[in-house]
Short mmCIF file of C-alpha atoms in Angstrom, two decimals:
data_model
loop_
_atom_site.label_atom_id
_atom_site.label_comp_id
_atom_site.label_asym_id
_atom_site.label_seq_id
_atom_site.Cartn_x
_atom_site.Cartn_y
_atom_site.Cartn_z
CA MET A 1 -64.57 80.03 -18.60
CA THR A 2 -62.87 82.19 -21.23
CA SER A 3 -59.43 81.27 -19.91
CA LEU A 4 -60.29 77.58 -20.11
CA LEU A 5 -61.16 77.99 -23.78
CA SER A 6 -57.99 79.91 -24.62
CA ILE A 7 -56.05 78.96 -27.75
CA PRO A 8 -53.11 77.46 -25.77
CA ASN A 9 -55.47 75.20 -23.80
CA ILE A 10 -57.34 74.20 -26.98
CA LEU A 11 -54.01 73.22 -28.61
CA THR A 12 -53.08 71.17 -25.55
CA VAL A 13 -56.43 69.35 -25.48
CA THR A 14 -56.19 68.77 -29.25
CA ARG A 15 -52.81 67.12 -28.73
CA ILE A 16 -54.38 64.75 -26.23
CA PHE A 17 -57.22 63.77 -28.58
CA VAL A 18 -54.87 63.39 -31.57
CA THR A 19 -52.63 60.93 -29.71
CA PRO A 20 -54.83 57.79 -30.09
CA LEU A 21 -55.48 58.65 -33.74
CA LEU A 22 -51.74 58.97 -34.38
CA VAL A 23 -51.02 55.66 -32.66
CA SER A 24 -53.76 53.96 -34.67
CA PHE A 25 -52.29 55.36 -37.89
CA LEU A 26 -48.78 54.12 -37.01
CA LEU A 27 -50.03 50.62 -36.19
CA THR A 28 -52.16 50.21 -39.30
CA SER A 29 -50.47 52.21 -42.03
CA GLY A 30 -47.43 50.01 -42.57
CA HIS A 31 -43.80 50.94 -43.22
CA GLU A 32 -44.57 52.51 -46.61
CA ARG A 33 -46.34 55.46 -44.93
CA ALA A 34 -43.74 55.99 -42.24
CA LEU A 35 -42.84 59.44 -43.61
CA LEU A 36 -46.41 60.66 -43.12
CA GLY A 37 -46.49 59.12 -39.63
CA ALA A 38 -43.30 60.92 -38.67
CA ALA A 39 -44.65 64.21 -40.05
CA LEU A 40 -47.92 63.85 -38.09
CA PHE A 41 -46.04 63.10 -34.88
CA LEU A 42 -43.71 66.06 -35.41
CA ALA A 43 -46.68 68.35 -36.09
CA ALA A 44 -48.37 67.20 -32.87
CA SER A 45 -45.13 67.75 -30.93
CA LEU A 46 -44.71 71.24 -32.31
CA THR A 47 -48.07 72.24 -30.82
CA ASP A 48 -46.33 71.96 -27.45
CA ALA A 49 -43.94 74.78 -28.31
CA LEU A 50 -46.77 76.74 -29.93
CA ASP A 51 -49.19 76.58 -27.01
CA GLY A 52 -46.42 77.59 -24.59
CA TYR A 53 -45.43 80.54 -26.79
CA LEU A 54 -49.03 81.73 -27.17
CA ALA A 55 -49.73 81.33 -23.46
CA ARG A 56 -46.80 83.60 -22.61
CA LYS A 57 -47.37 86.12 -25.39
CA LYS A 58 -51.11 86.52 -24.79
CA LYS A 59 -50.72 86.17 -21.01
CA GLN A 60 -53.10 83.21 -20.99
CA ILE A 61 -51.14 81.00 -18.63
CA THR A 62 -53.69 79.08 -16.56
CA THR A 63 -53.59 76.46 -13.82
CA LEU A 64 -55.37 74.05 -16.16
CA GLY A 65 -52.76 74.66 -18.82
CA LYS A 66 -49.90 74.07 -16.40
CA LEU A 67 -51.50 70.75 -15.43
CA LEU A 68 -52.57 69.51 -18.88
CA ASP A 69 -49.54 70.56 -20.91
CA PRO A 70 -46.98 68.16 -19.40
CA ILE A 71 -49.60 65.39 -19.29
CA ALA A 72 -50.32 65.90 -23.02
CA ASP A 73 -46.57 65.76 -23.79
CA LYS A 74 -45.98 62.58 -21.82
CA LEU A 75 -49.13 60.93 -23.13
CA LEU A 76 -48.15 61.60 -26.74
CA ASN A 77 -44.56 60.40 -26.43
CA CYS A 78 -45.34 57.37 -24.24
CA ALA A 79 -48.21 56.25 -26.46
CA VAL A 80 -46.05 56.46 -29.61
CA PHE A 81 -43.19 54.63 -27.85
CA ILE A 82 -45.62 51.80 -27.00
CA ALA A 83 -46.65 51.68 -30.66
CA LEU A 84 -42.98 51.45 -31.63
CA VAL A 85 -42.55 48.49 -29.29
CA GLU A 86 -45.55 46.82 -30.95
CA LEU A 87 -43.94 47.46 -34.34
CA ARG A 88 -40.62 46.08 -33.04
CA MET A 89 -38.86 49.38 -33.62
CA ALA A 90 -37.91 49.90 -29.95
CA PRO A 91 -36.91 47.51 -27.10
CA ALA A 92 -39.76 47.04 -24.65
CA TRP A 93 -37.58 47.29 -21.53
CA ILE A 94 -36.29 50.74 -22.44
CA VAL A 95 -39.79 51.98 -23.10
CA TYR A 96 -40.95 50.53 -19.77
CA ILE A 97 -38.26 52.59 -17.97
CA ILE A 98 -39.27 55.72 -19.88
CA ILE A 99 -42.95 55.26 -19.00
CA ALA A 100 -42.21 54.40 -15.36
CA ARG A 101 -40.20 57.60 -15.03
CA GLU A 102 -42.98 59.70 -16.51
CA VAL A 103 -45.62 58.18 -14.23
CA LEU A 104 -43.43 58.72 -11.17
CA ILE A 105 -42.60 62.34 -12.01
CA THR A 106 -46.23 63.11 -12.85
CA ALA A 107 -47.30 61.75 -9.44
CA LEU A 108 -44.63 63.83 -7.69
CA ARG A 109 -45.64 66.92 -9.66
CA VAL A 110 -49.27 66.52 -8.53
CA LYS A 111 -48.12 65.99 -4.94
CA ALA A 112 -45.94 69.12 -5.19
CA LEU A 113 -48.92 71.16 -6.39
CA GLN A 114 -50.98 69.88 -3.48
CA LYS A 115 -48.24 71.14 -1.12
CA LYS A 116 -47.99 74.41 -3.06
CA ILE A 117 -44.40 73.59 -3.96
CA VAL A 118 -43.13 74.95 -7.26
CA ILE A 119 -40.36 72.95 -8.90
CA GLU A 120 -39.00 74.67 -11.97
CA ALA A 121 -38.42 72.60 -15.09
CA SER A 122 -34.72 71.76 -15.50
CA TRP A 123 -32.68 71.94 -18.65
CA ILE A 124 -32.16 68.17 -18.39
CA GLY A 125 -35.90 67.58 -18.55
CA LYS A 126 -36.27 69.90 -21.53
CA LEU A 127 -33.37 68.18 -23.28
CA LYS A 128 -35.01 64.81 -22.57
CA MET A 129 -38.25 65.89 -24.23
CA LEU A 130 -36.38 67.18 -27.30
CA ALA A 131 -34.33 63.99 -27.48
CA GLN A 132 -37.47 61.84 -27.20
CA THR A 133 -39.11 63.72 -30.07
CA CYS A 134 -36.06 63.39 -32.34
CA THR A 135 -35.61 59.72 -31.41
CA ILE A 136 -39.23 58.86 -32.17
CA VAL A 137 -38.97 60.51 -35.61
CA LEU A 138 -35.75 58.64 -36.38
CA LEU A 139 -37.25 55.32 -35.27
CA ILE A 140 -40.41 55.82 -37.30
CA LEU A 141 -38.44 56.61 -40.43
CA GLY A 142 -36.10 53.69 -39.84
CA ARG A 143 -34.57 51.73 -42.67
CA ASN A 144 -37.19 52.84 -45.25
CA TYR A 145 -35.90 56.39 -45.38
CA LEU A 146 -32.60 56.55 -43.48
CA GLY A 147 -30.82 53.61 -45.05
CA GLU A 148 -27.41 53.08 -43.46
CA TYR A 149 -28.22 55.88 -40.99
CA SER A 150 -31.12 53.94 -39.46
CA LEU A 151 -28.90 53.07 -36.49
CA LEU A 152 -29.10 56.73 -35.46
CA GLY A 153 -32.53 56.04 -34.02
CA LYS A 154 -31.30 53.18 -31.84
CA ALA A 155 -28.26 55.15 -30.69
CA SER A 156 -30.50 58.12 -29.88
CA LEU A 157 -32.78 55.84 -27.86
CA TRP A 158 -29.88 55.00 -25.53
CA PHE A 159 -29.23 58.73 -25.14
CA VAL A 160 -32.90 59.16 -24.21
CA LEU A 161 -32.59 56.39 -21.65
CA ILE A 162 -29.64 58.12 -19.96
CA LEU A 163 -31.49 61.47 -19.92
CA THR A 164 -34.63 59.78 -18.62
CA ILE A 165 -32.85 58.32 -15.58
CA TRP A 166 -30.76 61.45 -15.02
CA SER A 167 -33.68 63.89 -15.18
CA GLY A 168 -35.84 61.56 -13.08
CA VAL A 169 -33.31 61.36 -10.30
CA SER A 170 -32.75 65.13 -10.51
CA TYR A 171 -36.48 65.81 -10.13
CA VAL A 172 -36.85 63.44 -7.17
CA VAL A 173 -33.92 65.13 -5.40
CA LYS A 174 -35.42 68.58 -6.04
CA PHE A 175 -38.79 67.38 -4.74
CA ILE A 176 -37.28 66.03 -1.54
CA LYS A 177 -35.19 69.17 -0.97
CA SER A 178 -38.16 71.47 -1.63
CA ASP A 179 -40.44 69.77 0.91
CA PRO A 180 -40.51 71.98 4.05
CA LYS A 181 -40.49 68.84 6.23
CA ASN A 182 -37.00 68.04 4.96
CA LEU A 183 -35.55 71.51 5.55
CA PRO A 184 -33.44 72.42 8.61
CA VAL A 185 -35.45 73.98 11.44
CA SER A 186 -33.94 77.43 10.78
CA GLN A 187 -35.15 77.35 7.18
CA GLN A 188 -38.55 75.96 8.12
CA THR A 189 -39.27 78.98 10.29
CA THR A 190 -38.45 81.21 7.32
CA ILE A 191 -40.60 79.35 4.85
CA ASP A 192 -43.64 78.80 7.13
CA PRO A 193 -44.98 82.38 6.73
CA VAL A 194 -44.67 82.05 2.96
CA ILE A 195 -46.67 78.82 2.95
CA SER A 196 -49.29 80.40 5.22
CA SER A 197 -49.71 83.32 2.84
CA LEU A 198 -50.11 80.91 -0.07
CA LYS A 199 -52.86 79.06 1.76
CA LYS A 200 -54.70 82.30 2.39
CA ALA A 201 -54.39 83.40 -1.26
#
């Protein structure tokens, strides 16, 4: 029970509960309070780095944390992207692709956990998350604060789209290759004892 109430897990759960409040603020505050909206989103995003750092430093890495942390990240970004579509700050079709990718990868991640397959996070995926965060901030600020540099947000969104597709395909390929059923027979005989030991653990 103590591990479930660890500071990293509390930060992750807080990020989940803050998401609808942030979206509501963005949709109702108007353009004049965009700076505060961007600051709130950035603060929520920074809790991701903070909970990961604390989990490693305090050795409080839990199965619940591993499951909730990526869900919290995707929920926050996807929800804010949807709000930006509603505010006409982002094209709907690009956001649809981003959300579809996140849903697909989350489903594959759950399936991988069920099969006791560990797929390490790739640098492409990490870069995608960073790019999403920066892009959302740029789009929220928009013309009110960036002036002639407001196009940076739209250009960055295209970069996010490329990384979204690239990282999605990369993860699917890793998932397929890591499934024991798709390995050559010689490799399957090597990995079977490992899987058996995991099941007994």
